[in-house]
Amino acid sequence: MTETFRLDGTDVPFEAGETILQAALKAGRFIPHLCHHPEFRPHGSCKLCTVKVDGRQAASCTRLATSGMKVESETEELNAERLALTQMLFVEGNHFCPSCEKSGDCQLQATAYHLGMTNAHYDHFFPNRPLDASHPDFLLDFNRCILCSLCVRASRDIDNKNVFGLAGRGMASHLIVNSKSGKLVDTDFSVSDKAAHVCPVGVILRKRQGFFIPIGSRTFDKKTIKEYVDTRLGEED
Amino acid sequence: MNLELETASHPENLKRVAIDPVSRVEGHGKVTLLLDENNRVHQVRLHIVEFRGFEKFIQGRPFWEVPVMVQRLCGICPVSHHIAASKAMDMIVGAVKLTKTAEMNRRLMHYGQILQSHALHFFHLCSPDLLFGFDSDVARRNIVGVAQAYPDIARKGVLLRKYGQEIIRMTAGKKVHGTGSIPGGVNKSLSADERKSLLQEIYQMVSWCIEAVDIVKRLFEQNAQFYSQFGRFDSRSLSMVRADGAMDLYHGGLRARDTLGEKIFDHFDYRHYWEVISEDVKSWSYMKFPFLQSLGPEAGWYRVGPLSRVTNCDFIPTPLADRERREFLAFDDGRASGATLGYHWARMIEMLHAAETIKDLLHEDDIEGGELMAEGGERAGRGVGVIEAPRGTLIHHYRVNEDDLVIRANLIVSTTHNNQAMNEAIRQVALQYLDGNEITEGLLNHIEVAIRAFDPCLSCATHALGQMPLEVVVQDFAGNPVSIASRSPEGVFSSR
Ligand code: SF4
Ligand code: FES
């Protein structure tokens, strides 16, 4: 007999060892998230996936599902918090959607749409983060990094290269490139790396692609973030 | 020529009038007049605070992002910047020749832009002055007034603009901040359905453009003397022309003519524009003053835009617009073709040309083609893109390093090219109409009418109803305000 927990009033089945988020997504139930990726171990940093488990907040991407637990996700309160977190992500970096080549393919933008975000609400930090354009095929635009660590995990766990790392703490944390010069060109990063294709926003960019895909044909012109997550799961199986 | 009005010889005895229209589009403009106690004009200056921070802003950005990013430069014609930057980046990626389909779609986008911008400029922003009179009731002198008194004209103006915007949406992906034009080509071509829907309406658009030309023509016929003389000055002109001398708003070589119409240079390769055009700096203005190098800063200023283009080319390569061009040049022994208000006539001729060009492009099967990108060629470190934007020649110039980042940018926009010319126009108007008179709202509007003939962005671009807030301060020589006249954004004039 499969075990279940209750998510917003309906039963969700799970297998032992699955997190709330994994089980929910598998059952076609969407919980907003940014630093979770089905292929990697959870990181639990963006907190967008926060739910209430038996009345107490928890990150659904790290919390294991247990039988009979009562989970709330689609509540006004939780979505308001998710919206605020998303707005903070926008003001902490430099996200100018109209001129960003990742626009329409960006999970942060799609999540913002999903949450009904219409403005940034908070004051922009306008951080000064120079680009790393040293690599012949890839550009790093740190202005848009949301520190989800997906590239770090992909490079370390799948590519076995350890090209990226997170350094600093709190407000000072930032993405670094693990080479002596700190430049991407001095690593063995390559197009075929998993880390080259995993960034949910517009940091790790294939050079000279830019706006090659016309408006109307981009990922989120055709799908919502929920549909995107569903198909991504489908590809896994 | 009124260079003597640029700087008064004895400013200490004069009072100062400042007209301070605020526009959020391209910085803002301000007009200052120095008058003596008899209201005689001694000095007239148009100051434009140009927003050059942009050149800094794109430094360090990847070159392929620039054509999209530069669209923020202008609220009225973002597509012009989109295309000019793309042309510069074509050079960077070594795309010497675009595919047929790519060039056609870019042209379609550009001529759609000309259509919508010219329609906006004429119908929304200028027709109230022209149809009601420059000092007519200010409460009515706006597009709402036009819609009430001339509903048919207003409606066609709105629909012409909408059609142009539709073209932009289809070719660029969005009405504003589209992405259609990319270094080396385009990212989409017109679909069969889009082409069909545009074709359905294009003949209607062409005929409305003919009517629009007729509106200006009739105004000139009814008041030839006034229309020809208002703010009139002699000037050199600059524009791009096609290799055979035809008007071409997308591509060509630079041609400049002197005040008598003789060519100063012709078919000059714009990739070296700095060999013929320099920029002068004046202490009293933030905006630079470009000039033709061979003539020097004093005598080398020129005008750009519809009037220059229509008079500079040898012919317009579409029949209806060319017939109108010839009529324009012949009108009143050629007097209209040198007039400041001749800009409007020329603008409507160009709008007709744009509609005809769109019609021709829509009949080409290659507009639906699948070859979107040119073969990349040899990488270059420098890219220059020039187009004839709605308001005039637009130059984008970039240096890109080996890592693909922009290290330097220089943009010369139409407003800058016309800086001196607009100063000349308002000096003329000040002498013709303000000199010796008490300042009234209607008289101030004469100055705006002259500026608006060149450029709507300066005066009222973001004020949808064609009104701009204005304040005129008459000061004594010590800088103390003697009187203040102002006009609110709602058009209410007050003086104290
Ligand atoms: S670069 Fe992208 S994938 Fe890596 S931490 Fe930043 S946002 Fe995440
Ligand atoms: S997805 Fe759970 S914390 Fe980011």
Short mmCIF file of C-alpha atoms in Angstrom, two decimals, chain A residues 94-209:
data_model
loop_
_atom_site.label_atom_id
_atom_site.label_comp_id
_atom_site.label_asym_id
_atom_site.label_seq_id
_atom_site.Cartn_x
_atom_site.Cartn_y
_atom_site.Cartn_z
CA ASN A 94 20.33 43.64 -12.08
CA HIS A 95 17.42 42.10 -13.91
CA PHE A 96 16.35 44.23 -16.88
CA CYS A 97 13.95 41.86 -18.57
CA PRO A 98 13.28 43.95 -21.72
CA SER A 99 16.90 43.78 -22.82
CA CYS A 100 17.84 40.40 -21.34
CA GLU A 101 18.40 37.64 -23.84
CA LYS A 102 17.05 35.09 -21.39
CA SER A 103 13.71 36.86 -21.30
CA GLY A 104 11.01 34.35 -22.17
CA ASP A 105 13.31 31.48 -21.21
CA CYS A 106 13.99 32.59 -17.66
CA GLN A 107 12.55 30.67 -14.74
CA LEU A 108 12.78 33.65 -12.42
CA GLN A 109 10.72 35.73 -14.83
CA ALA A 110 8.24 32.90 -15.39
CA THR A 111 7.91 32.38 -11.65
CA ALA A 112 7.33 36.10 -11.20
CA TYR A 113 4.53 35.93 -13.75
CA HIS A 114 3.12 32.89 -12.00
CA LEU A 115 3.04 34.75 -8.71
CA GLY A 116 1.43 37.79 -10.30
CA MET A 117 4.39 40.08 -9.76
CA THR A 118 3.81 43.46 -11.42
CA ASN A 119 6.61 45.52 -9.91
CA ALA A 120 9.78 45.14 -7.91
CA HIS A 121 8.29 46.77 -4.79
CA TYR A 122 11.66 47.12 -3.03
CA ASP A 123 14.44 49.55 -3.80
CA HIS A 124 16.94 48.28 -6.35
CA PHE A 125 20.41 47.54 -5.03
CA PHE A 126 22.01 48.10 -8.45
CA PRO A 127 25.06 46.02 -7.53
CA ASN A 128 28.15 46.42 -9.64
CA ARG A 129 29.04 43.00 -11.00
CA PRO A 130 31.38 42.94 -14.01
CA LEU A 131 30.91 40.29 -16.65
CA ASP A 132 33.29 37.45 -17.33
CA ALA A 133 33.57 37.31 -21.10
CA SER A 134 36.95 35.60 -21.14
CA HIS A 135 35.72 32.25 -22.45
CA PRO A 136 35.43 32.01 -26.24
CA ASP A 137 32.04 30.31 -26.18
CA PHE A 138 30.39 31.36 -22.93
CA LEU A 139 29.60 34.58 -21.15
CA LEU A 140 28.96 34.93 -17.44
CA ASP A 141 26.68 37.82 -16.55
CA PHE A 142 26.78 37.74 -12.77
CA ASN A 143 24.25 40.57 -12.63
CA ARG A 144 21.49 38.02 -12.81
CA CYS A 145 22.79 35.33 -10.47
CA ILE A 146 20.25 34.21 -7.86
CA LEU A 147 22.75 31.91 -6.11
CA CYS A 148 20.68 28.81 -6.67
CA SER A 149 23.91 26.75 -6.90
CA LEU A 150 22.57 24.61 -9.72
CA CYS A 151 25.70 25.25 -11.79
CA VAL A 152 27.85 24.43 -8.77
CA ARG A 153 26.05 21.13 -8.24
CA ALA A 154 26.00 20.27 -11.94
CA SER A 155 29.69 20.92 -12.42
CA ARG A 156 30.71 19.11 -9.27
CA ASP A 157 28.30 16.18 -9.23
CA ILE A 158 27.76 15.48 -12.92
CA ASP A 159 30.60 17.03 -14.89
CA ASN A 160 33.16 16.17 -12.17
CA LYS A 161 34.87 19.51 -12.78
CA ASN A 162 34.03 21.86 -9.97
CA VAL A 163 34.10 24.93 -12.19
CA PHE A 164 31.77 27.02 -10.03
CA GLY A 165 31.51 27.74 -6.36
CA LEU A 166 29.60 29.94 -3.95
CA ALA A 167 31.77 32.17 -1.79
CA GLY A 168 31.09 34.68 0.97
CA ARG A 169 28.22 34.68 3.41
CA GLY A 170 24.87 36.41 3.66
CA MET A 171 24.62 39.53 1.57
CA ALA A 172 28.21 39.08 0.45
CA SER A 173 27.72 35.63 -1.02
CA HIS A 174 28.47 35.42 -4.69
CA LEU A 175 29.28 33.01 -7.43
CA ILE A 176 32.93 32.39 -8.22
CA VAL A 177 34.81 30.54 -10.89
CA ASN A 178 37.31 28.06 -9.51
CA SER A 179 40.46 28.94 -11.42
CA LYS A 180 43.61 30.72 -10.46
CA SER A 181 42.68 33.84 -12.39
CA GLY A 182 39.04 33.50 -11.40
CA LYS A 183 38.21 33.57 -15.11
CA LEU A 184 36.17 31.00 -16.95
CA VAL A 185 38.70 30.78 -19.75
CA ASP A 186 41.17 29.23 -17.30
CA THR A 187 38.89 26.31 -16.44
CA ASP A 188 38.06 23.23 -18.46
CA PHE A 189 34.44 24.32 -18.77
CA SER A 190 32.93 23.25 -22.08
CA VAL A 191 29.73 23.35 -24.11
CA SER A 192 28.94 19.74 -23.34
CA ASP A 193 28.97 20.32 -19.58
CA LYS A 194 25.71 19.92 -17.73
CA ALA A 195 26.59 23.14 -15.93
CA ALA A 196 26.49 24.97 -19.24
CA HIS A 197 22.77 24.39 -19.57
CA VAL A 198 21.33 24.46 -16.10
CA CYS A 199 21.19 28.11 -15.09
CA PRO A 200 17.54 29.05 -14.52
CA VAL A 201 18.25 32.72 -15.22
CA GLY A 202 20.58 34.55 -17.62
CA VAL A 203 24.04 34.14 -16.10
CA ILE A 204 25.67 31.31 -18.02
CA LEU A 205 25.06 32.21 -21.63
CA ARG A 206 26.16 30.70 -24.88
CA LYS A 207 27.92 33.54 -26.66
CA ARG A 208 26.54 35.14 -29.81
CA GLN A 209 23.14 33.43 -29.50
#
